[in-house]
Coordinates of C-alpha atoms and ligand atoms in Angstrom, one line a residue:
X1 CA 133.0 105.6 113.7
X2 CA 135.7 103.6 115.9
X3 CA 138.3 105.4 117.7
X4 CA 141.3 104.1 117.6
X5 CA 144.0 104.0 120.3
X6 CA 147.4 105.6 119.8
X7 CA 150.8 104.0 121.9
X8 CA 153.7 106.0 121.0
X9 CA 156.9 104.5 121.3
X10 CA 159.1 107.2 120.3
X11 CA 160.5 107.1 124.0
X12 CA 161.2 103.5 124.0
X13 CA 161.4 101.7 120.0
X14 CA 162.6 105.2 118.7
X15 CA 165.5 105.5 121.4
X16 CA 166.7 102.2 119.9
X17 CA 168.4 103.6 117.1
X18 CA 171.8 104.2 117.6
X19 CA 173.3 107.6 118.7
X20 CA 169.4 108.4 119.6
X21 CA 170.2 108.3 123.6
X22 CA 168.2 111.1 125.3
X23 CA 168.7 112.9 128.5
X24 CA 166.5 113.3 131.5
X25 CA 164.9 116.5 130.8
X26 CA 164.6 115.8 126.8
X27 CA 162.6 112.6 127.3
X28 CA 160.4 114.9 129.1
X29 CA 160.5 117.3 127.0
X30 CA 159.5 114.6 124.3
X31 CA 156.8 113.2 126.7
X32 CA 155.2 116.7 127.2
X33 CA 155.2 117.6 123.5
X34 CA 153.4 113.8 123.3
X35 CA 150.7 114.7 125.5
X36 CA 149.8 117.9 123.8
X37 CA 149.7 115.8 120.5
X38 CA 146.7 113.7 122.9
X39 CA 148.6 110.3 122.0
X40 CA 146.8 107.7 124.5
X41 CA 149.5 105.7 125.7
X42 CA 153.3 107.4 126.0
X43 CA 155.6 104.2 126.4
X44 CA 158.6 105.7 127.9
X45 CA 161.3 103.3 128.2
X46 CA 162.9 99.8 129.0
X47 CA 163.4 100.4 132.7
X48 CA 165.0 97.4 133.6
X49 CA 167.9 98.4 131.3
X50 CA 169.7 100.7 133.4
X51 CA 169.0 103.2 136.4
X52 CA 168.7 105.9 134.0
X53 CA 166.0 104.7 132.2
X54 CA 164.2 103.2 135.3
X55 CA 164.2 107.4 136.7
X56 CA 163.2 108.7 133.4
X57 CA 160.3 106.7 132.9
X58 CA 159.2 107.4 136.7
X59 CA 159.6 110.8 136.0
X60 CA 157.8 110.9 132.6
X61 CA 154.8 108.7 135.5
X62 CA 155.0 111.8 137.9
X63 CA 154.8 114.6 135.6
X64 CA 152.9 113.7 132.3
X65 CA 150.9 110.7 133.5
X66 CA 147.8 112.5 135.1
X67 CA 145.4 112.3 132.0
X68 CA 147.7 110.0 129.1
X69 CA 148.3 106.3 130.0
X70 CA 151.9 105.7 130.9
X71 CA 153.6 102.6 130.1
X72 CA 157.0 101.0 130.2
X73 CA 158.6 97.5 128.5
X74 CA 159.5 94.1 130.0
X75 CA 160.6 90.9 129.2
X76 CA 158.2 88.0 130.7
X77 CA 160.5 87.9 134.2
X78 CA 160.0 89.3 137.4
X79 CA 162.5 91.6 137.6
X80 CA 162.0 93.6 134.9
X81 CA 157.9 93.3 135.9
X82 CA 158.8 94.8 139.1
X83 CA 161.0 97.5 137.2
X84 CA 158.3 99.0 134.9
X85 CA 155.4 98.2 137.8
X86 CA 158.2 100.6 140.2
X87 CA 158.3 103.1 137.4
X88 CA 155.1 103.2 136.0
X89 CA 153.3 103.4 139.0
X90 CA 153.2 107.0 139.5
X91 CA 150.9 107.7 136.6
X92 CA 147.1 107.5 137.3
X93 CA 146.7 105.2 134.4
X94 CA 149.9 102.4 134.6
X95 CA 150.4 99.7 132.3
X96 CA 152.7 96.8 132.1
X97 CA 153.9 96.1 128.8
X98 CA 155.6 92.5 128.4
X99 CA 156.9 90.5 125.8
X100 CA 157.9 87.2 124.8
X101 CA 158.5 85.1 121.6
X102 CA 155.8 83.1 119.6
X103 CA 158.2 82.1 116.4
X104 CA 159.9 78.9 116.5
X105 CA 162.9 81.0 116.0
X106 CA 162.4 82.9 119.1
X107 CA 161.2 80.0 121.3
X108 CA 163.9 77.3 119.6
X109 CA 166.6 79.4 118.7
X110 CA 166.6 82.6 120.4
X111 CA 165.1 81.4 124.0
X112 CA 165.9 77.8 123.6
X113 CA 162.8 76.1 125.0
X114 CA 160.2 74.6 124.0
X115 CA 156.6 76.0 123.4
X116 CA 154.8 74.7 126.5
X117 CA 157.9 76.0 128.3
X118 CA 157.4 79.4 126.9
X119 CA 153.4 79.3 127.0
X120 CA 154.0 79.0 130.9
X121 CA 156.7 81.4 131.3
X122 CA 154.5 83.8 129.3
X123 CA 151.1 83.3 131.8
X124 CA 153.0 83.8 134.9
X125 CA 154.5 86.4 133.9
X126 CA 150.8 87.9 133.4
X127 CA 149.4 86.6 136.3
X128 CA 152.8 88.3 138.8
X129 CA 152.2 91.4 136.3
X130 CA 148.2 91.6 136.4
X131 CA 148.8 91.3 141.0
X132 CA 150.5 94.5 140.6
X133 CA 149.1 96.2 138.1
X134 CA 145.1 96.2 136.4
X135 CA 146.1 96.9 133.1
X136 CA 148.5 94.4 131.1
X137 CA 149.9 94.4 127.5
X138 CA 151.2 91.1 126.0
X139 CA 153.3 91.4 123.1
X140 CA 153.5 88.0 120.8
X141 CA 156.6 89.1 119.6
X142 CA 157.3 87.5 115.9
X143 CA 154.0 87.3 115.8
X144 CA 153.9 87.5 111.7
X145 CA 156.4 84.2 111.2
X146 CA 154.6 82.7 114.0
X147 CA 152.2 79.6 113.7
X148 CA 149.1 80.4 113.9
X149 CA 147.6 77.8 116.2
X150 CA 150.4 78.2 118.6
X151 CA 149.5 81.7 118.5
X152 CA 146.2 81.6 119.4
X153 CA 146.7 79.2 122.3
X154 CA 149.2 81.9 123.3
X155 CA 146.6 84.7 123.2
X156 CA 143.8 82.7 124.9
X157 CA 146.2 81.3 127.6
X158 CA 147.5 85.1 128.5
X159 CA 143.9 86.8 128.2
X160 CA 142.7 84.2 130.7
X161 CA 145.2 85.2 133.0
X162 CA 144.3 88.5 133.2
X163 CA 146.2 90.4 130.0
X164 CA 143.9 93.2 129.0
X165 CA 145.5 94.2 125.8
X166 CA 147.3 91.6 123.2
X167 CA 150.0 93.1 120.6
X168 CA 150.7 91.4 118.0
X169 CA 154.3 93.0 116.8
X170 CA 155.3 92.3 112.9
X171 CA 158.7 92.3 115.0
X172 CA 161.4 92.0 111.3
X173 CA 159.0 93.6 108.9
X174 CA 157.8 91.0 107.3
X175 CA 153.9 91.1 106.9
X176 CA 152.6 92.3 103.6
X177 CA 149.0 94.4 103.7
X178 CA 146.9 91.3 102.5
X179 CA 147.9 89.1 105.0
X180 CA 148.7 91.2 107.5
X181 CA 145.2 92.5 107.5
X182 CA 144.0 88.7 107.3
X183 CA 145.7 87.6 110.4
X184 CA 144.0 90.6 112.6
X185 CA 140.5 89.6 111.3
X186 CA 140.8 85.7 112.2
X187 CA 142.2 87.2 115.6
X188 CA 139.4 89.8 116.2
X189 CA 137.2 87.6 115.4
X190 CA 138.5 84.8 118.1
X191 CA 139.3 87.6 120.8
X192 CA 136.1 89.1 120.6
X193 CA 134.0 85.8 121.4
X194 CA 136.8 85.2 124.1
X195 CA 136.5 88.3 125.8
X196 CA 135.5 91.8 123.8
X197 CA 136.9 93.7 126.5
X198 CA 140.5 92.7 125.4
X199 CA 142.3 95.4 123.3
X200 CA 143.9 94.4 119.9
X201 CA 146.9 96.2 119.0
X202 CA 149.7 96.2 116.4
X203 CA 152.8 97.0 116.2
X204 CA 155.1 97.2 112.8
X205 CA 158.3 97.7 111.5
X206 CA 159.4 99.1 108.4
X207 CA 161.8 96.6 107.1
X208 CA 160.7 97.0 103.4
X209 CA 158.7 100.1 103.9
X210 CA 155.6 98.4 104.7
X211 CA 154.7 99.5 108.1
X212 CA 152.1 102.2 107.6
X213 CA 150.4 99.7 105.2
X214 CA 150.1 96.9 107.4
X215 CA 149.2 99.0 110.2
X216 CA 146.1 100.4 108.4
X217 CA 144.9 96.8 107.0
X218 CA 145.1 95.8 111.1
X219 CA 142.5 98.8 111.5
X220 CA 140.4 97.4 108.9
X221 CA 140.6 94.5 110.2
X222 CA 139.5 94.9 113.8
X223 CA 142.6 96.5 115.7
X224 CA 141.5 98.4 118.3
X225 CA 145.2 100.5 118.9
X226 CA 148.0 101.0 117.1
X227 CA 152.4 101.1 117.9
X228 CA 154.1 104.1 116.1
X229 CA 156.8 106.2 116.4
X230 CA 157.3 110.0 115.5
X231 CA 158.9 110.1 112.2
X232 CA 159.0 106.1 111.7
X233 CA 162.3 106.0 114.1
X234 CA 162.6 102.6 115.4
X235 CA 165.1 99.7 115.6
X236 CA 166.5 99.0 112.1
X237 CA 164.5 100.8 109.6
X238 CA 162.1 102.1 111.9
X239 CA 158.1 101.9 113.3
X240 CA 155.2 102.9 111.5
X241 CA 155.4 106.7 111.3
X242 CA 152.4 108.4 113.7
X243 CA 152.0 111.2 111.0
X244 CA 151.3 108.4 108.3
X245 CA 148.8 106.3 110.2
X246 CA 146.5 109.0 111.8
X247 CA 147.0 111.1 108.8
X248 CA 145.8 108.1 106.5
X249 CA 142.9 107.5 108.7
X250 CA 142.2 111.4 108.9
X251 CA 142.1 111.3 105.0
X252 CA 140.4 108.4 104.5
X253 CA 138.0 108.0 107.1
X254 CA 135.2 106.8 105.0
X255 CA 137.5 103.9 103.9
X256 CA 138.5 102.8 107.4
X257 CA 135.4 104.3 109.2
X258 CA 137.8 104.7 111.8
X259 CA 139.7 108.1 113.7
X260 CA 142.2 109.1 116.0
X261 CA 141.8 111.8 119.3
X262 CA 145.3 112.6 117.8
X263 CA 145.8 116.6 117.6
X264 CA 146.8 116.6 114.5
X265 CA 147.8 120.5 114.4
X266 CA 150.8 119.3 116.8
X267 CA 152.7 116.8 114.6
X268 CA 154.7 118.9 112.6
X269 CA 156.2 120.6 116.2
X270 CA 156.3 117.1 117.2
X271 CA 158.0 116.1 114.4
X272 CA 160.8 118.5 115.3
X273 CA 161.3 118.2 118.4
X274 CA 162.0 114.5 117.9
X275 CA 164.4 115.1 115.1
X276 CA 166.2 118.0 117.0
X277 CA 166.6 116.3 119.9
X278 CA 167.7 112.8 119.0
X279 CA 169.8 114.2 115.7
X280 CA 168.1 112.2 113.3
X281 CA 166.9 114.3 110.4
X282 CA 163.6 113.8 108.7
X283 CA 164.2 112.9 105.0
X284 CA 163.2 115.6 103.2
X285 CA 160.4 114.0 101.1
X286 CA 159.1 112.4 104.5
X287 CA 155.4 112.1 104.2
X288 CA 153.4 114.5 106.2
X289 CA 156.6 115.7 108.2
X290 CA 159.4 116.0 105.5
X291 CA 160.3 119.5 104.5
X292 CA 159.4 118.7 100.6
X293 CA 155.7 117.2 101.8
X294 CA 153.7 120.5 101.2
X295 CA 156.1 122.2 98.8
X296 CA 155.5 122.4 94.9
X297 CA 158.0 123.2 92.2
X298 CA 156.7 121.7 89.2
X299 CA 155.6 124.7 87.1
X300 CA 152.2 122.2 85.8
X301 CA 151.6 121.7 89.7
X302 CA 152.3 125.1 90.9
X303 CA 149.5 126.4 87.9
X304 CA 147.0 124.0 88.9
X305 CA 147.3 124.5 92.8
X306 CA 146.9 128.2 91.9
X307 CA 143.5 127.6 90.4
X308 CA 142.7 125.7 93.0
X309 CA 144.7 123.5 96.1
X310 CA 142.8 120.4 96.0
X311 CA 144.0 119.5 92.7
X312 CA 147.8 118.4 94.2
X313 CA 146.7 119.0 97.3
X314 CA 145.1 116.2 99.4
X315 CA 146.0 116.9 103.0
X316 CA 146.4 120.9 104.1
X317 CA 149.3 122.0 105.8
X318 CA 147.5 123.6 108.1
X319 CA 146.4 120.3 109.3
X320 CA 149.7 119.2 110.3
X321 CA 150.7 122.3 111.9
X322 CA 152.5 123.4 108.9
X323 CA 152.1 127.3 108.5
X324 CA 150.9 127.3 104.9
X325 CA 151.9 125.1 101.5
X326 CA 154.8 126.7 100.0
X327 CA 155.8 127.6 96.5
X328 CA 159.4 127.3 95.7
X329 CA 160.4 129.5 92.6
X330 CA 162.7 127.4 90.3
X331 CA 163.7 127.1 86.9
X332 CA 160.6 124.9 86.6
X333 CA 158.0 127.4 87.6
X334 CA 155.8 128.8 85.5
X335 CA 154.3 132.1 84.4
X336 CA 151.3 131.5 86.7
X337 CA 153.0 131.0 90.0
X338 CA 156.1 134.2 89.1
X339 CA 152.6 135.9 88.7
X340 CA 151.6 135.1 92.6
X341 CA 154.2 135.4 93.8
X342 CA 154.6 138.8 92.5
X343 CA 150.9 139.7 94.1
X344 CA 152.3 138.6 97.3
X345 CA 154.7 140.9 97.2
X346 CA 152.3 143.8 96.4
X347 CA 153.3 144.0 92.4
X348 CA 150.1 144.0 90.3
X349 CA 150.1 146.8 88.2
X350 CA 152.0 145.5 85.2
X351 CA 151.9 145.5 81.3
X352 CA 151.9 141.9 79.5
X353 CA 155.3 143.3 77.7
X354 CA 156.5 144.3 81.6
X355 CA 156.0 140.8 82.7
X356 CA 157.8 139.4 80.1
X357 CA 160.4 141.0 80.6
X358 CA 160.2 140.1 84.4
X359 CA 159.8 136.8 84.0
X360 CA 162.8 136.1 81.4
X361 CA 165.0 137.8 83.8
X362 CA 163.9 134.9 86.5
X363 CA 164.3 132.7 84.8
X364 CA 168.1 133.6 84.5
X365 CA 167.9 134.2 88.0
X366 CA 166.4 131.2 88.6
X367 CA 169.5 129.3 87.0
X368 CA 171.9 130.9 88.5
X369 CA 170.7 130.8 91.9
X370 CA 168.6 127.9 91.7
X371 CA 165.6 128.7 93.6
X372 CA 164.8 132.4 93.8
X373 CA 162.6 133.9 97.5
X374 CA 160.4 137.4 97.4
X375 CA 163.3 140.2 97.8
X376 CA 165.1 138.4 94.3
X377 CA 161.4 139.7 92.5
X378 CA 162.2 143.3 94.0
X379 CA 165.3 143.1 92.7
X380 CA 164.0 142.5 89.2
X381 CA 161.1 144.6 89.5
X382 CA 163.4 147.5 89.9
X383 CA 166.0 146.4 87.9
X384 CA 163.7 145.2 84.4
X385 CA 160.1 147.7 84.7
X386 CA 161.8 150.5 87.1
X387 CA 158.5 151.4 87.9
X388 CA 158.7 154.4 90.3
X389 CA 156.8 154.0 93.6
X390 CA 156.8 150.1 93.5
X391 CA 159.8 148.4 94.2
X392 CA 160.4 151.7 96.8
X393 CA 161.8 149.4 98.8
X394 CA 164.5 148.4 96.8
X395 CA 167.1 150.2 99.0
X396 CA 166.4 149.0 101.9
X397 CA 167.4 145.3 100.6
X398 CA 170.9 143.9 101.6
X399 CA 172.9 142.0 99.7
X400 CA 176.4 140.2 100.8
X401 CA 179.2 141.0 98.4
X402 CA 182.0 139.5 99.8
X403 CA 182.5 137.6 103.2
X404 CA 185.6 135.7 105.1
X405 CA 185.8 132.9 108.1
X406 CA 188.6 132.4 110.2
X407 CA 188.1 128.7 111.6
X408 CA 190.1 128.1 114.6
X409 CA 189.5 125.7 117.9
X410 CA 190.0 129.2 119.7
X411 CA 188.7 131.9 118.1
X412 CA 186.3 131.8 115.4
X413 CA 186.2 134.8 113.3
X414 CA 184.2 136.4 110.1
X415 CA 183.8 139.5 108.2
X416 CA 181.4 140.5 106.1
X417 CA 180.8 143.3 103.6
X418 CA 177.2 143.9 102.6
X419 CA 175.5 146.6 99.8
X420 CA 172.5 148.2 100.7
X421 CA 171.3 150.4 98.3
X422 CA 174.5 152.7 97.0
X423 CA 175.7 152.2 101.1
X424 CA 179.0 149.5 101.7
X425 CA 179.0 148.0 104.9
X426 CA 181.3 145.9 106.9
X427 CA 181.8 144.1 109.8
X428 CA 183.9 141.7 111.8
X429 CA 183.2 139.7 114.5
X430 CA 184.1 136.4 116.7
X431 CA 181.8 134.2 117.5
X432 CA 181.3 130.3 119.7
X433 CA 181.7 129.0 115.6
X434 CA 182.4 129.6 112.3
X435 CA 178.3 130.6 111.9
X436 CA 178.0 132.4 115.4
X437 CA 180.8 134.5 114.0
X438 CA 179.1 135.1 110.5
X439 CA 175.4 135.8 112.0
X440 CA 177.0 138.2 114.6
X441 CA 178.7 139.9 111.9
X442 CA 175.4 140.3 109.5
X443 CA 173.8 141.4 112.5
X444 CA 176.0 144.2 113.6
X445 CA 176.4 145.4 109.6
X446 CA 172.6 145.3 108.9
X447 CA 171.8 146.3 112.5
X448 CA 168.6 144.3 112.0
X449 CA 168.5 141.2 115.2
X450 CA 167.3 137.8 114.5
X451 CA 167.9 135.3 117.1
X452 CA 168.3 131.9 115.3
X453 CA 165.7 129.1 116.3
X454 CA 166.8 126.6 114.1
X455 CA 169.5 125.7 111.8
X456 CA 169.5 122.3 108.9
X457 CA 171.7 121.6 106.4
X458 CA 170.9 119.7 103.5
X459 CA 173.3 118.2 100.7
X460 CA 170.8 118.6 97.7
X461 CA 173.4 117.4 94.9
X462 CA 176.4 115.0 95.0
X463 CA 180.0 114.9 93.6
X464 CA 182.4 117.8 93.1
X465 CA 179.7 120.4 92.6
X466 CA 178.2 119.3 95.8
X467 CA 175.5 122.1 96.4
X468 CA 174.4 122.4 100.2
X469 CA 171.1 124.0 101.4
X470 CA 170.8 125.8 104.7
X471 CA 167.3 126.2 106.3
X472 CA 167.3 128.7 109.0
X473 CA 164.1 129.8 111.0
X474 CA 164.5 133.3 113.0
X475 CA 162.3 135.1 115.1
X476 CA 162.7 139.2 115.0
X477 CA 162.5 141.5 117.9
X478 CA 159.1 142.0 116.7
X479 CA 158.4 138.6 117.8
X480 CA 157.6 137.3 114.2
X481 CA 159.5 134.4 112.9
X482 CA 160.8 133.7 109.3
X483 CA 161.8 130.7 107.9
X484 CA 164.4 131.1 104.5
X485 CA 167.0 129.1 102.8
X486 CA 169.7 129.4 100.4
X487 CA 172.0 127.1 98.3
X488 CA 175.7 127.5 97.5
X489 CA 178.5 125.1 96.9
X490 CA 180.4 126.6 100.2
X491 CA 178.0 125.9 103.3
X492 CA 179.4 128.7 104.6
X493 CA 178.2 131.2 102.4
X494 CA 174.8 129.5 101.7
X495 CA 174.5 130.1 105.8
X496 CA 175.5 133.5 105.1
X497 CA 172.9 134.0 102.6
X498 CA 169.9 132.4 104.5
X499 CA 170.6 135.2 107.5
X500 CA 170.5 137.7 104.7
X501 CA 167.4 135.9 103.1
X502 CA 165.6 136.6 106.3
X503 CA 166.7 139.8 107.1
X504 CA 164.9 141.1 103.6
X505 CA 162.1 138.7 104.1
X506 CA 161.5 140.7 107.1
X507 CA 161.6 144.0 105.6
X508 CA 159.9 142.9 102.8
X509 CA 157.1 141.8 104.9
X510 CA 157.3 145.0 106.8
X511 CA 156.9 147.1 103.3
X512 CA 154.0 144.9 102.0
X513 CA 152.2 145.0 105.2
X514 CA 152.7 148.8 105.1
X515 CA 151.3 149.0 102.1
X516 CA 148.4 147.1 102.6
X517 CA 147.2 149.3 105.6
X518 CA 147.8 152.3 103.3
X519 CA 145.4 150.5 101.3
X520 CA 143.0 150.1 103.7
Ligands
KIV601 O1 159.2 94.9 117.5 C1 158.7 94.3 118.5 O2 158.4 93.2 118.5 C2 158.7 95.1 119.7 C3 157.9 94.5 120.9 C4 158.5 94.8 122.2 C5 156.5 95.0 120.8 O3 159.2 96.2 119.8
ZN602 ZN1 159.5 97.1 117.8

């Protein structure tokens, strides 16, 4: 089985996208995250670009670049060969990653030269790069419009000058699989008998989606390493997603006969981290990373994953580092997932009649509310069978009645009132924003402490109705963490309502698991 070598670029393509711009201590934060996913080469940056850059890539050197391979971007002159060599030089492992045009639009248009011009600009700047440094990347950028003798003579000219690796970029995203995958073989084929120490690498954008495709016809085709970002981020519409190409290989390894060293348990943290820090949200029905990618709501799919996972399920969560595939009770689920989800909540013991009953009053919940979490079945356990002894829990639930938010640059303010069992409480509090103010007031009503890891806000509909969806994660003081949602037309009150979500996820939990000891 080949391995296959991973450069992420997250540091240097992804921080191309506008409004991306990362501090210091969040590129290494990003870096560190990188190395725990085992990536082999972190490119960090375009140090020539500004001082900034040039100190967080020789920082991201010093303090990541004992084991992974650090590397850095230039353009084939000298100064910016002696800003990444300066930079990258701290790392045990440096390379020097340079590129330059092979299209006729980039030599004619974009460099105004002519191709022996750029040939020779292109082999010094190997040769000044390769006195520095052992390890060299050249990048044919354009490499996919490019003619394909002039390519070759490019690739032969730089290997002989000492280039160890040769990228060949599909710069604008316009390769299709096919071809793509065709060009790579005629290359391997050409670099191997030229020198078969010489990497071959890829690199490809995602201008009509593409990228992950052509990416895996290169690794059929011979490449040896591959360009991607975490979660496809990149100039324009983006890189080839890392989650999609080493997941794609993890799944289909007898295709490609090919793998990654990639730990593949770290992407989804990865995933987040990236998306927290540079603001750019993961579309929901990303693959591998998006929130949607392991969730099933179709009531045909939710019965048949019940039976048994691999028939909708390909690649496990747990694979990714997601905590478990996830059911989301809707309109649209059937009798067979209310059914699980009601044994997950310790409910078993029921007549077909009782069920019925149940299940009818879901699915009004279920319209109403439009997707319906574990305490809602307590609810209607105890309000449709009122069975005694299950559903014990039922008072310890909350529920908000009414709520109110003072928004002001000054003082934030909210107030909450909140039933538990036959018990009103109320609360009112300030907070450092409209949310602070409602969490600090649902904490002091419930008296139940969740400190807020993370906070998303979806617009799932459009128009008038607009319906927003708040994801909150949460860990309790007993160090577990929850992660609940809720949906409302006022964002304000579906924030609200996640907080509550999780505080009766929690003591749900905390009955169930009672109960299961008892059993025991
Ligand atoms: O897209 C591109 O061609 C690049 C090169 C620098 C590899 O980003
Ligand atoms: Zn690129």
């Amino acid at each position: 089985m080949r391995k296959i070598m991973v450069l992420d670029t997250t540091l240097r393509d992804g921080e191309q996208v506008p409004g991306a711009k990362l501090n210091l201590y969040e590129k290494l934060e990003i870096a560190t995250q990188l190395k725990k996913l085992n990536v082999d080469i972190i490119e960090a940056g375009f140090p020539a670009s500004s001082a900034g850059d040039f100190k967080a890539v020789a920082e991201i050197a010093k303090k990541v670049g004992d084991e992974v391979m650090i590397t850095a971007l230039a353009r084939a002159v000298k100064n910016d060969i002696d800003a990444v060599y300066h930079s990258v030089k701290h790392a045990r492992r440096p390379l020097i990653h340079i590129v330059l045009g092979t299209s006729d639009v980039h030599v004619e248009k974009k460099l105004r030269k002519t191709r022996e011009q750029i040939l020779e600009q292109g082999v010094e700047a190997v040769k000044y790069a390769k006195s520095l440094c052992p390890y060299v990347q050249y990048s044919t950028e354009d490499a996919s419009r490019s003619d394909f003798d002039y390519l070759w003579q490019t690739i032969e000219a730089v290997v002989k000058a000492g280039a160890t690796m040769i990228n060949i970029p599909d710069t604008v995203g316009y390769a299709v699989p096919e071809e793509f995958g065709e060009l790579i073989r005629k290359i391997n084929e050409r670099l191997k008998n030229l020198n078969p120490d010489v990497i071959l690498s890829v690199h490809c954008h995602n201008d009509t989606g593409l990228a992950t495709a052509n990416t895996l016809a290169a690794i059929k085709n011979g490449a040896d390493k591959v360009e991607c970002t975490i979660n496809g981020i990149g100039e324009r519409a983006g890189n080839a997603a890392l989650e999609e190409v080493v997941m794609g290989l993890f799944l289909r390894k007898d295709y490609y006969q090919a793998t990654t060293g990639i730990v593949t348990t770290e992407i989804k943290k990865t995933s987040r981290l990236v998306s927290a820090l540079m603001g750019l949200d993961v579309q929901v029905n990303k693959a591998i990373v998006g929130d949607n990618a392991f969730a099933h709501s179709s009531g045909i799919h939710q019965d048949g994953l019940l039976k048994s996972r691999d028939a909708y399920e390909v690649i496990h969560p747990e694979d990714v580092g997601v905590e478990d595939m996830e059911i989301i009770l809707t309109a649209r689920s059937g009798r067979h997932a209310v059914k699980n989800a009601l044994a997950k909540v310790g409910f078993t013991n029921y007549t077909d009649e009782e069920f019925e009953k149940i299940f009818a009053r879901f699915l009004d919940l279920a319209d109403a509310k439009k997707e319906v979490y574990n305490h809602d079945l307590y609810h209607i356990i105890q309000s449709t069978v009122k069975r005694n002894g299950h559903g014990a829990g039922v008072n310890d639930l909350y529920e908000l009645v009414d709520m109110q938010v003072i928004v002001n640059n000054n003082f934030p303010s909210a107030s909450v009132k909140i039933r538990k069992g036959d018990e009103m409480l109320a609360s009112s509090n300030m907070g450092d924003g409209a949310v602070d103010a409602l969490y600090t007031a649902i904490k002091e009503a419930t008296g139940i402490h969740l400190d807020l890891l993370e906070y998303k806000l979806n617009s799932i509909s459009r128009g008038k109705e607009a319906l927003g969806r708040v994801s909150i994660k949460v860990r309790h003081d007993n160090g577990k963490i929850y992660s609940s949602k809720a949906v409302d037309t006022d964002i304000l009150k579906a924030s609200a309502l996640a907080y509550v979500n999780a505080v009766n996820m929690a003591i749900v939990d905390d009955i169930v698991s009672k109960q299961e000891e008892e059993v025991v």
